[in-house]
XYZ file of C-alpha atoms in Angstrom:
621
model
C -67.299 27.387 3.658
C -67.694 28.400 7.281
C -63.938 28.465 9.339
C -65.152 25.542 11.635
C -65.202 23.261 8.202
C -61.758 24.641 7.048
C -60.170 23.624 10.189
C -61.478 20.270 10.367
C -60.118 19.843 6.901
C -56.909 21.420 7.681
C -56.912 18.867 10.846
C -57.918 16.009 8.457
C -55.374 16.456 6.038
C -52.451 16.916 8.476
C -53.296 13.952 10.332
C -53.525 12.027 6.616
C -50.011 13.107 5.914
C -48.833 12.465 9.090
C -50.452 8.403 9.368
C -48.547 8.262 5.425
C -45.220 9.390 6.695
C -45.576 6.594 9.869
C -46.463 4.322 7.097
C -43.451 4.930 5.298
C -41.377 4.504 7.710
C -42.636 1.257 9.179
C -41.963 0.402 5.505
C -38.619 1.134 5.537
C -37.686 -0.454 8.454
C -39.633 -3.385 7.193
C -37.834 -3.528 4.166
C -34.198 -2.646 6.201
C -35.035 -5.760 8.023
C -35.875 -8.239 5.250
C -32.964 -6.891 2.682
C -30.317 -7.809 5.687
C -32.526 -11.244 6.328
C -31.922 -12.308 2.551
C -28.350 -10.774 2.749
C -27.671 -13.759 5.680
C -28.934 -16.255 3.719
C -27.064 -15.488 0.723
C -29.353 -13.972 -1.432
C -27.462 -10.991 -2.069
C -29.318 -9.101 -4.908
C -32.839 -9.232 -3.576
C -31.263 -7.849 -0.307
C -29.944 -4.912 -1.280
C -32.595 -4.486 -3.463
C -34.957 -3.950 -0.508
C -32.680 -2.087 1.531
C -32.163 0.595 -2.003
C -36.163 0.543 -1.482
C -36.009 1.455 1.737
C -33.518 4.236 1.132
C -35.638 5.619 -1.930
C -38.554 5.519 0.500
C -36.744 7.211 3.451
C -33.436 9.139 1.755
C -33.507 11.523 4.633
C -32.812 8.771 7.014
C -29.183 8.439 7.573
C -29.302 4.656 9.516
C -31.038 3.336 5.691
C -28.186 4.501 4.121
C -25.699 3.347 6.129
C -27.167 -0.400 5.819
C -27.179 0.042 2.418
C -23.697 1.304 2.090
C -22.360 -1.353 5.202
C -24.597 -4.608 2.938
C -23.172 -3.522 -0.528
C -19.546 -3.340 1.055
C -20.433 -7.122 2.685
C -21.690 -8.586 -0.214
C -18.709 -7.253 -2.687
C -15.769 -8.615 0.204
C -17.962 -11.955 0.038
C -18.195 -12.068 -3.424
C -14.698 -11.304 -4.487
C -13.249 -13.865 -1.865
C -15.274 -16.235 -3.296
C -14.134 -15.490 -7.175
C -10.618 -15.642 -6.047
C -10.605 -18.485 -4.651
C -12.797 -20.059 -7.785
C -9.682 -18.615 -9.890
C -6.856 -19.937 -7.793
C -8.496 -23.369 -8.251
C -8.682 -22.717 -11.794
C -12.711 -22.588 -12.025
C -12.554 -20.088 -13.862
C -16.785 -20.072 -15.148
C -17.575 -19.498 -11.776
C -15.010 -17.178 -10.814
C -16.246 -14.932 -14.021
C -19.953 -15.278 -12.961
C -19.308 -14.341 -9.156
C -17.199 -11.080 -10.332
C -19.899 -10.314 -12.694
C -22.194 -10.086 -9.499
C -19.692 -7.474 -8.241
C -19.817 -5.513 -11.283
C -23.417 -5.840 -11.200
C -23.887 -4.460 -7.469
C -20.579 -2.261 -7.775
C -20.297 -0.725 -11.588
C -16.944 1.173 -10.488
C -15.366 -2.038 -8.863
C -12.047 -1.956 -10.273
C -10.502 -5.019 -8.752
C -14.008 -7.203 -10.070
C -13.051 -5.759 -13.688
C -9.562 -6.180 -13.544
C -10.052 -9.915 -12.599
C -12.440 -10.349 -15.427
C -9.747 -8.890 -17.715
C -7.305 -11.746 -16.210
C -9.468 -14.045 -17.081
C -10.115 -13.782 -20.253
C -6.386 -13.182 -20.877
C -6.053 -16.767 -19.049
C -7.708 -18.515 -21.348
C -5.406 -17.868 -23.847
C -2.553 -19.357 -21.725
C -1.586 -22.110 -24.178
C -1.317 -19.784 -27.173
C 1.087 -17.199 -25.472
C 3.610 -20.289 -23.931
C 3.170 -21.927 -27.732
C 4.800 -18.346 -29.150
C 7.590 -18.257 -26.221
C 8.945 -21.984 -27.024
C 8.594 -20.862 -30.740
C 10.921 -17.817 -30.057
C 12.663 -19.563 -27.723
C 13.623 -22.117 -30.665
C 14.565 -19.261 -33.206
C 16.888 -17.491 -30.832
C 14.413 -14.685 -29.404
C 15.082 -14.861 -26.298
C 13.905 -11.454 -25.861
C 10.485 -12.633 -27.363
C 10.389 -15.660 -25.350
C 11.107 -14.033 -21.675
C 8.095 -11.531 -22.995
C 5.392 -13.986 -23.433
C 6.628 -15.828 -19.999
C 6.307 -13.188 -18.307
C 3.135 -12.216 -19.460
C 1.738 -15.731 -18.302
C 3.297 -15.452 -15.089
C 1.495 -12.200 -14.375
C -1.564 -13.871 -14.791
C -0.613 -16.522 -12.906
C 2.759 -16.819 -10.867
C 2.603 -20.327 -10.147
C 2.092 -21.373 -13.762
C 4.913 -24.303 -13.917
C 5.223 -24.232 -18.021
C 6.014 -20.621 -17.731
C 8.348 -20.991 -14.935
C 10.230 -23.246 -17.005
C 10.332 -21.128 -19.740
C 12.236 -18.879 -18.134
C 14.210 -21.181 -16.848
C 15.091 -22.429 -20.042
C 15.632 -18.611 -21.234
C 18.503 -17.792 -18.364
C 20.190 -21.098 -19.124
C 20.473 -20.099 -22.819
C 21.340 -16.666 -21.894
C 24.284 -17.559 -19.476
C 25.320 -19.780 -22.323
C 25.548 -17.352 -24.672
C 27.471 -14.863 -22.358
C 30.949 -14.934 -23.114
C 33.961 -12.645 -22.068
C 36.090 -11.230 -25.006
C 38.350 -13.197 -26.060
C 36.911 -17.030 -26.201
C 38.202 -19.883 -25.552
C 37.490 -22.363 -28.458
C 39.058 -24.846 -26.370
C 35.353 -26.563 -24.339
C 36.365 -26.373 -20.959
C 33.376 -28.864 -19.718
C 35.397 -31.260 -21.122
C 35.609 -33.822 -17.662
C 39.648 -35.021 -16.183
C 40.152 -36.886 -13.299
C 43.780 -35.484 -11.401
C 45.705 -37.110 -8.552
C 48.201 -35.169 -7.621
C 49.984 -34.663 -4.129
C 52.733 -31.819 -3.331
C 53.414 -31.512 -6.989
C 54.135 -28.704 -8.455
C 51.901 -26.613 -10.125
C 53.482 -25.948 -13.311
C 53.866 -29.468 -14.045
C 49.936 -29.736 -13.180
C 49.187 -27.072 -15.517
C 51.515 -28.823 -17.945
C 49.127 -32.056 -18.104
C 45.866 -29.852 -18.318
C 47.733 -28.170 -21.657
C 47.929 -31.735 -22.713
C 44.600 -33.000 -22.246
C 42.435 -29.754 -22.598
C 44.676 -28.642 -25.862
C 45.549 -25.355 -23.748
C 48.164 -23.040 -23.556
C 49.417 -21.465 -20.303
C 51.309 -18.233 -19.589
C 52.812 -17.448 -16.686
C 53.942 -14.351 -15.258
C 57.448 -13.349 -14.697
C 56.673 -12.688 -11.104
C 54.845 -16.327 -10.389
C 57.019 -18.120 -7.433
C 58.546 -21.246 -9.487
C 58.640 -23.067 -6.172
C 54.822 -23.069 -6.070
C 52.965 -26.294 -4.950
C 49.667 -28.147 -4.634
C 47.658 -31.045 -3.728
C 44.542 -32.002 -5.808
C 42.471 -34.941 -6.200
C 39.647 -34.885 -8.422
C 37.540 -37.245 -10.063
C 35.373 -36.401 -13.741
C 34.735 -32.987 -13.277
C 35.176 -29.951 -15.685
C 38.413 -28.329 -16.867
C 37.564 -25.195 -15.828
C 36.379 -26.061 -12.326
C 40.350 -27.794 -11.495
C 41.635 -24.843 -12.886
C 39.462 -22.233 -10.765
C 40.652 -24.647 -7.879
C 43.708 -24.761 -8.280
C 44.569 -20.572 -9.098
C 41.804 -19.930 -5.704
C 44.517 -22.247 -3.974
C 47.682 -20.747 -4.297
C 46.325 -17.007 -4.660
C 46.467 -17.005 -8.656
C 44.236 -15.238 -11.005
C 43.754 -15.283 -15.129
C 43.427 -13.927 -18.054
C 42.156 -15.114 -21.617
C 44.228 -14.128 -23.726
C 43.316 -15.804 -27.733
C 41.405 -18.691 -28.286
C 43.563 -20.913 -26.756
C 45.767 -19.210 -24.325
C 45.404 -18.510 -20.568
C 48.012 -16.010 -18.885
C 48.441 -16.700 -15.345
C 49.302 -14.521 -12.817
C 49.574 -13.698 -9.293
C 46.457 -12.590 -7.004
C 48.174 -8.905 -6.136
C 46.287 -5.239 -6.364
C 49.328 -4.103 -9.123
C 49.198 -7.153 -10.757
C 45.327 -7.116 -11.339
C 45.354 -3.523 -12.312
C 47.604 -4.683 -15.177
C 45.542 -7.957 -16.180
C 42.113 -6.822 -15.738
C 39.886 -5.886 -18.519
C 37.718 -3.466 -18.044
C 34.103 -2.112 -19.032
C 32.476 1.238 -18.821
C 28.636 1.134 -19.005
C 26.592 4.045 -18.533
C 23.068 2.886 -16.916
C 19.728 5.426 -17.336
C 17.771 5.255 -14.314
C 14.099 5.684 -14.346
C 12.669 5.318 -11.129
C 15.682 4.846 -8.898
C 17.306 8.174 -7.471
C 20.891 8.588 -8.899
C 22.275 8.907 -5.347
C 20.862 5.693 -4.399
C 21.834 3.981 -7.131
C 25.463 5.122 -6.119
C 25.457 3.891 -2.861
C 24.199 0.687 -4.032
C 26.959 0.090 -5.913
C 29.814 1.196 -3.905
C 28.383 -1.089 -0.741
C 27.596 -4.109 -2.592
C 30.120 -4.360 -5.682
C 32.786 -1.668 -4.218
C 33.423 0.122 -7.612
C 35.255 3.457 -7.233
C 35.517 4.747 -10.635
C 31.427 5.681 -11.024
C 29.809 8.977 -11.493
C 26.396 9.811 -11.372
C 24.601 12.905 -13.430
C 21.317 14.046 -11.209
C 20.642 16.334 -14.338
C 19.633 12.799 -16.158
C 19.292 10.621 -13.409
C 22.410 8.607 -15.254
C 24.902 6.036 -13.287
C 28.445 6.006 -15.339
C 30.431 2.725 -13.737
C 33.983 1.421 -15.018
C 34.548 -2.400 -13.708
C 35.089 -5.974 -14.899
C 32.307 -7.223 -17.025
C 31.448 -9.474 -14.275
C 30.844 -6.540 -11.875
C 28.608 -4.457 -15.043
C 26.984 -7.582 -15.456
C 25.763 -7.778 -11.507
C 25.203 -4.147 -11.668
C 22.551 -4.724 -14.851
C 20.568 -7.376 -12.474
C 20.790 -5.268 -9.314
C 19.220 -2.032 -11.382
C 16.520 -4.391 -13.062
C 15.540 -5.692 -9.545
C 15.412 -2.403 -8.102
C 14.785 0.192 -10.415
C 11.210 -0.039 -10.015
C 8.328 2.395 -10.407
C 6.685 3.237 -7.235
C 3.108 1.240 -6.285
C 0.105 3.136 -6.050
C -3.297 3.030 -5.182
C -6.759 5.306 -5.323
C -8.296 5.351 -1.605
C -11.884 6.012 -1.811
C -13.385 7.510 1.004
C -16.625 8.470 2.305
C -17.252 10.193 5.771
C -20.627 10.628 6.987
C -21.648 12.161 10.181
C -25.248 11.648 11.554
C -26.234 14.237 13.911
C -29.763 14.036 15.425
C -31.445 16.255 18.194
C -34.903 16.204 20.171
C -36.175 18.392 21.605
C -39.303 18.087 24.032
C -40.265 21.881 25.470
C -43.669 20.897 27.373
C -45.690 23.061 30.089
C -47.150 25.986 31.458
C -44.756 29.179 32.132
C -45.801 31.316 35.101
C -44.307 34.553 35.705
C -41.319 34.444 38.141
C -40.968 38.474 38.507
C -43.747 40.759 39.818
C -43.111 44.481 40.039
C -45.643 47.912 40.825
C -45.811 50.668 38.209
C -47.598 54.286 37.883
C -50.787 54.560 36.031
C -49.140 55.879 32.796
C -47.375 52.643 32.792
C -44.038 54.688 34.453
C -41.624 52.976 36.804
C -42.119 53.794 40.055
C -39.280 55.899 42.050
C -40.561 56.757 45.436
C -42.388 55.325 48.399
C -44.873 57.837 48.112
C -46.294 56.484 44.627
C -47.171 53.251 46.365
C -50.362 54.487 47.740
C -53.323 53.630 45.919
C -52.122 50.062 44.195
C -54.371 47.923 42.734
C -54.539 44.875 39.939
C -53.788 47.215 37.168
C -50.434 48.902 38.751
C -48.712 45.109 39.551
C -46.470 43.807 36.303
C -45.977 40.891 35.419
C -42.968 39.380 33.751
C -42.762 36.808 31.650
C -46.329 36.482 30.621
C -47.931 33.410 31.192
C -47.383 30.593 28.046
C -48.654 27.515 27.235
C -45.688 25.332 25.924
C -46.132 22.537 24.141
C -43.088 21.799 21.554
C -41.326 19.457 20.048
C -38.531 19.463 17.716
C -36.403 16.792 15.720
C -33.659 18.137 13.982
C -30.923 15.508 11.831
C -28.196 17.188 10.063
C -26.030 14.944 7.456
C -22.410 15.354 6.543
C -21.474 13.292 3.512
C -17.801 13.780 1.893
C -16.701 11.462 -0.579
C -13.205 12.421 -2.023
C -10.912 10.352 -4.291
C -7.407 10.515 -3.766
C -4.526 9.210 -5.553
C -1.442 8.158 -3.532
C 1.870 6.530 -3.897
C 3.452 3.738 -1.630
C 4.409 5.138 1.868
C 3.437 8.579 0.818
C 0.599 10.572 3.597
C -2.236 11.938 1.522
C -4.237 14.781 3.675
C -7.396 15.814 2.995
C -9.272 18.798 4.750
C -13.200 20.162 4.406
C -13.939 22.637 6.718
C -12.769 26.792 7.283
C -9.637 28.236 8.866
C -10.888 30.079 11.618
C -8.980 33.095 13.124
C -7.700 32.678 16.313
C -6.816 36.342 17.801
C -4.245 36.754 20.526
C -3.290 39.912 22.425
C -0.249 40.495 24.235
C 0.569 43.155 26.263
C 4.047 45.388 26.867
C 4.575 47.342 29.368
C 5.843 51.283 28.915
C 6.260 54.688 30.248
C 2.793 55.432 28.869
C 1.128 52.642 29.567
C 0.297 49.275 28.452
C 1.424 48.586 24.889
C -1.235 45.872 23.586
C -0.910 44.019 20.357
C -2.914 41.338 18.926
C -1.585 39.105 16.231
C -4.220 36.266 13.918
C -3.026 32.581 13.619
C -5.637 30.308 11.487
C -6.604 27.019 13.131
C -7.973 24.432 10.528
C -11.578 23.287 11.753
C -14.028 20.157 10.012
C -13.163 16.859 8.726
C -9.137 16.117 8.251
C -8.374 12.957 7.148
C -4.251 11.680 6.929
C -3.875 8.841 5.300
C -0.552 6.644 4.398
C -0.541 3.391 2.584
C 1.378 0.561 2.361
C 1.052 -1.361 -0.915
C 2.341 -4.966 -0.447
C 3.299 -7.537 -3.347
C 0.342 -9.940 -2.304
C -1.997 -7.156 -3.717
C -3.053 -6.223 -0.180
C -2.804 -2.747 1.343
C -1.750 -1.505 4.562
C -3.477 1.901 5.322
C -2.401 4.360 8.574
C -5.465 6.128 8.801
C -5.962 9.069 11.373
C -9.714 11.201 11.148
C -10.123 13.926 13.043
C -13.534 16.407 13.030
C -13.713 19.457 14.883
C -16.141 22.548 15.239
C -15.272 25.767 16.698
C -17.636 27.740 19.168
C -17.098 31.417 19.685
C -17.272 32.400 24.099
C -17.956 35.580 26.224
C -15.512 38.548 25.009
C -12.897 39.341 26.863
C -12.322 42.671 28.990
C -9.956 43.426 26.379
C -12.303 42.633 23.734
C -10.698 39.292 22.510
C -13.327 36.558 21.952
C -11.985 32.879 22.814
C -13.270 30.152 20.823
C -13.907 27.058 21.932
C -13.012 24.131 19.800
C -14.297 20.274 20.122
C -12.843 17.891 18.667
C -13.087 13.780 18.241
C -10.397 11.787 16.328
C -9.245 8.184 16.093
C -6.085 6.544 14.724
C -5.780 3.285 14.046
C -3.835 1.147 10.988
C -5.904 -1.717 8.687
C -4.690 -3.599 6.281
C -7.113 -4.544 3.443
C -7.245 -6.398 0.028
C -7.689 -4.659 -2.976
C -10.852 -3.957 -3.424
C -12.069 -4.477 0.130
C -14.490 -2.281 2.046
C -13.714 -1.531 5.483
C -16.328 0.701 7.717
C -14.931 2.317 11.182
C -17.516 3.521 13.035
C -18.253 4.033 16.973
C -17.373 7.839 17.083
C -20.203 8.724 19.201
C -20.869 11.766 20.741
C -24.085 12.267 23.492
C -25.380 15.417 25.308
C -28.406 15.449 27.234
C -29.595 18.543 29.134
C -32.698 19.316 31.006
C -34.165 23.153 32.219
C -36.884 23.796 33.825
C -38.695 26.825 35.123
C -41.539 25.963 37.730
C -42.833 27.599 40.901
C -41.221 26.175 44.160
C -42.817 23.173 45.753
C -45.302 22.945 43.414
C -43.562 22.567 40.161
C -41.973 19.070 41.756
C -45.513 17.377 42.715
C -44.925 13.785 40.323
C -47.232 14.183 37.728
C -48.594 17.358 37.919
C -44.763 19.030 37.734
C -45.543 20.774 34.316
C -48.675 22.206 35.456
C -46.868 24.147 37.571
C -43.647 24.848 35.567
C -42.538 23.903 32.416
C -39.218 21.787 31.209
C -37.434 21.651 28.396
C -35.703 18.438 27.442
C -32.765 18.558 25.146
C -31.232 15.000 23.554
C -28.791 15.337 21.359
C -26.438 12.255 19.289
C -24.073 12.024 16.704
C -22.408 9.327 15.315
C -19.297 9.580 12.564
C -18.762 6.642 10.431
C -15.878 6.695 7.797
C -15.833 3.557 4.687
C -12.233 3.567 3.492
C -11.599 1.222 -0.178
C -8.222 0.625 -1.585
C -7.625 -0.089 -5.616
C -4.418 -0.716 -6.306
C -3.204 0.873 -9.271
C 0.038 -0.100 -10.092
C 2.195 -2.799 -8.188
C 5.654 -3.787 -8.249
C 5.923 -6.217 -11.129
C 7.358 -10.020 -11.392
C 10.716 -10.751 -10.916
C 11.848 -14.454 -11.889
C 13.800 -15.594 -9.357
C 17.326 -15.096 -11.273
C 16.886 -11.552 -11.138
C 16.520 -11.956 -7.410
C 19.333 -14.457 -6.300
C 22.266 -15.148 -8.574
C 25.974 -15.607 -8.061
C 28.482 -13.208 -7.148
C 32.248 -15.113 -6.657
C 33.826 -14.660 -3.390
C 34.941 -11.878 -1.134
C 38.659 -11.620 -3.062
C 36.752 -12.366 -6.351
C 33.875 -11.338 -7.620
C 32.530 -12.727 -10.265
C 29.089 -14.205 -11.777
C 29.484 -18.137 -12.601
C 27.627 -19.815 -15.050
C 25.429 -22.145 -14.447
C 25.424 -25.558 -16.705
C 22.133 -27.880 -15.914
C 24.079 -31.187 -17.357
C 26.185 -31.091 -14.322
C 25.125 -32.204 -10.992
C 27.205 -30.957 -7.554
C 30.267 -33.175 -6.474
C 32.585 -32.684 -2.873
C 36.430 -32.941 -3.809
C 39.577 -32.838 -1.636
C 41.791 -29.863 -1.772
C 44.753 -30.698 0.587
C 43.012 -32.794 2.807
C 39.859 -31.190 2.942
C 36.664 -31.117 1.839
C 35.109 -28.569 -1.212
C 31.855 -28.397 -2.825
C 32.140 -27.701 -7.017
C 30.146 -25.780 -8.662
C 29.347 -28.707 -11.171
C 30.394 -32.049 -12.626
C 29.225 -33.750 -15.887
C 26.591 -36.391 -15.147
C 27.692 -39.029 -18.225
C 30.590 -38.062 -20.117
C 34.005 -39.725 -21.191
C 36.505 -39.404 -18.758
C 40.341 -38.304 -19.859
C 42.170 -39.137 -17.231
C 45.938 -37.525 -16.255
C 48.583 -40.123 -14.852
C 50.931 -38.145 -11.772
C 54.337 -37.857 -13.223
């Protein structure tokens, strides 16, 4: 086959290949532009079906990918809205269809698979409140709070299991007694009218109606008086009102005997039972715990062990009691969440190096091709003795060049903990410094390391609505060794782009930050003077090299919450803690409904009065 026919053939293939490859990628973009088309309209899978069908045609091109990536992360948020707010109306068919469509586009979708987890566990709703009121019933209160809390982390608004527990912290506070009892039902309801009497003789008609008997101190003022008037309320509230009147505290002593005595620090030290409870703290630091409970119950006798993160506490029950509730509210484990992150960086670069190069430097040599040195080997010059420099070159290049950076790490971080992440090389950075001395200079260099590439700092916020607050800053740098010194030392140059910026997102969600553009355009040329700037016929003349460069860093940043801080009813939150002279918890009885009274003249709220009981009323002496 003669040379002539090879070429053609060479010629014929290349320009075959070259017509398939603008094919393909009038395909792609074809397909880019329908997948996002059917993505608007809201069919989702045939969209990103043609957009993965662009990137398998095209998976050099950076911009396919990053469609596909910025449609899938779309689609999910829209999906997943949509499913949640299916479930919070309790459509729960659709909502498990729509997440299935999340799992189907995202396999690894934790907060889609979660959700379907939830609701399969809600449809058995009924069955786990049926098994609470049944151990409820027997006793088990243990049991019951179990399965109620269980329904209420699949639901918090779930009124039946609300009222479970409802029902389980009345029963509980009914059951919690002090040691001794008092057989004696103190929610028995009196009516008293009594004005400057004295308070003996008051006490002496509650002993007769209540079936009571009173103590009272050897140091109790016998002069003491009081004004009360009361209509049906409990025994035990007009006695609370009438020791918090005149300074007065007591004590149980049996099952039917009350020892009074007066409200001083001695006296109290002698009354006052009290408990010692040792408390093992799991996620709560020791310390903290300590602090906690000298600012908010002001115990003094505690002790803490770091060794085993142990809280030892002596107080009144009353005090252990509101030190249990504290520690169950706040001895939680930290949240945390998995941030998955991908960084990409799209660098492109064209290059257009088009025209003729003419030599710019002439100069006259001997005829063995020596330099020449003197004026007298001039003589005789002719076309052979002149050189030429640079020889004359056709140009006619062009080059595309895109470089991808893809890093997708997975890291693990607790609440309000930063997370760093580096990918790149430490590069030396030398420095020389110089002393001065008899002899001479004294120069020493020393090496630091400066950390060059992709850092990412990340620090998130989980909140209890399952949504994440994320302080994000990105930073990507390259370093660029310059000109050595005199002294040797070569200075690097390093460029660097960052952002910072804080987001918050749901779990699950897909946020992309892009916009991170860099641009550098250059131009050189090398033409003959005057000619080489004729328009049009410049690069006849000279030739110019055209340099346009971009690159673009995108970062896609997706929260999945791992582990939250878990439900707290609201009576672990908010309950009852006496007064600033005493502090205790008081019970709280649903039959009884809030009443004002007068206490010398003015007006008091109770704590509770029976809402249809027989009255037993008290005649004033």
């Amino acid at each position: 086959m003669s040379p002539l026919r090879l070429s053609l053939n060479a010629l014929l293939l290349g320009f075959t290949l070259a017509l398939g490859l603008m094919l393909a990628s009038c395909t792609s973009d074809m397909n880019r532009a329908i997948g996002q088309d059917l993505i608007e309209e809201g069919r989702y899978e045939e969209g990103l079906t043609k957009l993965q069908e662009a990137v398998n045609a095209n998976p050099r091109d950076a911009t396919l990918r990053i469609a596909l990536t910025s449609g899938k992360a779309r689609v999910v948020k829209t999906l997943l809205t949509k499913a949640d707010s299916e479930r919070s109306q309790r459509d729960f068919n659709s909502a498990a269809i729509d997440y299935s469509r999340v799992i189907a586009i995202e396999p690894s979708n934790g907060r889609a698979r979660d959700a379907l987890y939830l609701l399969e566990q809600m449809r058995n709703i009924n069955d786990m409140l049926i098994k609470g009121q049944t151990s409820l019933r027997r006793g088990d209160l243990t049991g019951a709070e179990q399965q109620a809390r269980q329904v209420l982390a699949l639901d918090p608004r779930h009124e039946g299991a609300m009222e479970l527990m409802r029902n389980v912290e009345l029963m509980r506070t009914r059951n919690t007694v002090s040691n001794p009892q008092l057989k004696t039902r103190l929610e028995k309801p009196v009516t008293l009218e009594f004005r400057d009497a004295n308070l003996k003789v008051i006490f002496e008609v509650l002993s007769q109606v209540a079936g009571l008997n009173f103590i009272f101190d050897k140091d109790m003022r016998a002069d003491l008086k009081a004004t009360i008037f009361v209509r049906e309320v409990r025994i035990e509230d007009a006695i609370d009102l009438l020791l918090q009147q005149n300074q007065l505290h007591q004590k149980v002593v049996n099952d039917n005997t009350l020892l009074i005595y007066p409200d001083s620090p001695q006296k109290v030290k002698d009354y006052q039972e009290l408990v010692m409870r040792t408390f093992y703290l799991t996620n709560t630091d020791a310390n903290t715990a300590l602090n906690m409970v000298k600012t908010m119950l002001k115990t003094r006798d505690v002790f803490i062990d770091e060794r085993l993160n142990t809280l030892t506490m002596r107080d009144t029950p009353d005090a252990i009691r509101m030190a249990e509730k504290l520690f169950f509210s706040q001895d939680q484990s930290n949240p945390e969440v998995v941030l998955e992150v991908e960084v990409m960086e799209v660098a492109r670069q064209r290059i257009l190096d088009l025209g003729l190069q003419w030599p710019n430097t002439f100069g006259v040599i001997n005829s063995d091709g020596t330099a020449v040195s003197v004026l007298n080997q001039l003589k005789g010059i002719n076309s052979g003795r002149i050189s030429i420099s640079p020889s004359p070159q056709l140009k006619i290049n062009a080059q595309d060049n895109d470089v991808n950076t893809l890093a997708s790490p997975t890291i693990r971080v607790s609440n309000r903990e930063q997370a760093r992440i580096h990918i790149g090389q430490r590069v030396p950075i030398i420095s020389a410094t110089s002393v001065p001395s008899t002899q001479g200079p004294v120069i020493t260099e020393s090496i630091t390391y400066l950390d060059v590439g992709l850092k990412l700092e990340v620090t998130p916020i989980v909140h209890l609505d399952n949504e994440v607050a994320i302080k994000i800053a990105l930073e990507v740098s390259n370093a660029t060794p310059l000109e050595p010194t005199r002294q040797g030392t070569i200075p690097v140059q390093v460029d660097t782009r960052n952002a910072q910026t804080t987001l918050r997102l749901h779990d699950g969600e897909t946020q992309i930050l892009a916009g991170l553009v860099r641009n550098d355009n250059s131009s050189t040329g090398n033409k003959i003077p005057g000619l080489g700037d004729i328009p049009g016929f410049g690069r006849l003349f000279g030739s110019n090299k055209d340099t346009v460069g971009k690159s673009e860093l995108v970062l896609s940043i997706t929260p999945r919450i791992v582990r939250n801080l878990p439900y707290q009813a609201p009576s672990d939150m908010e309950f009852d803690s006496g007064t600033e002279t005493s502090m205790r918890m008081n019970s709280v009885n649903p039959d009884m409904a809030p009443v004002t009274v007068e206490i010398n003249g003015r007006s008091a709220p109770l704590a509770a009065v029976p809402s249809a009981a027989p009255a037993a009323a008290a005649e004033r002496p």
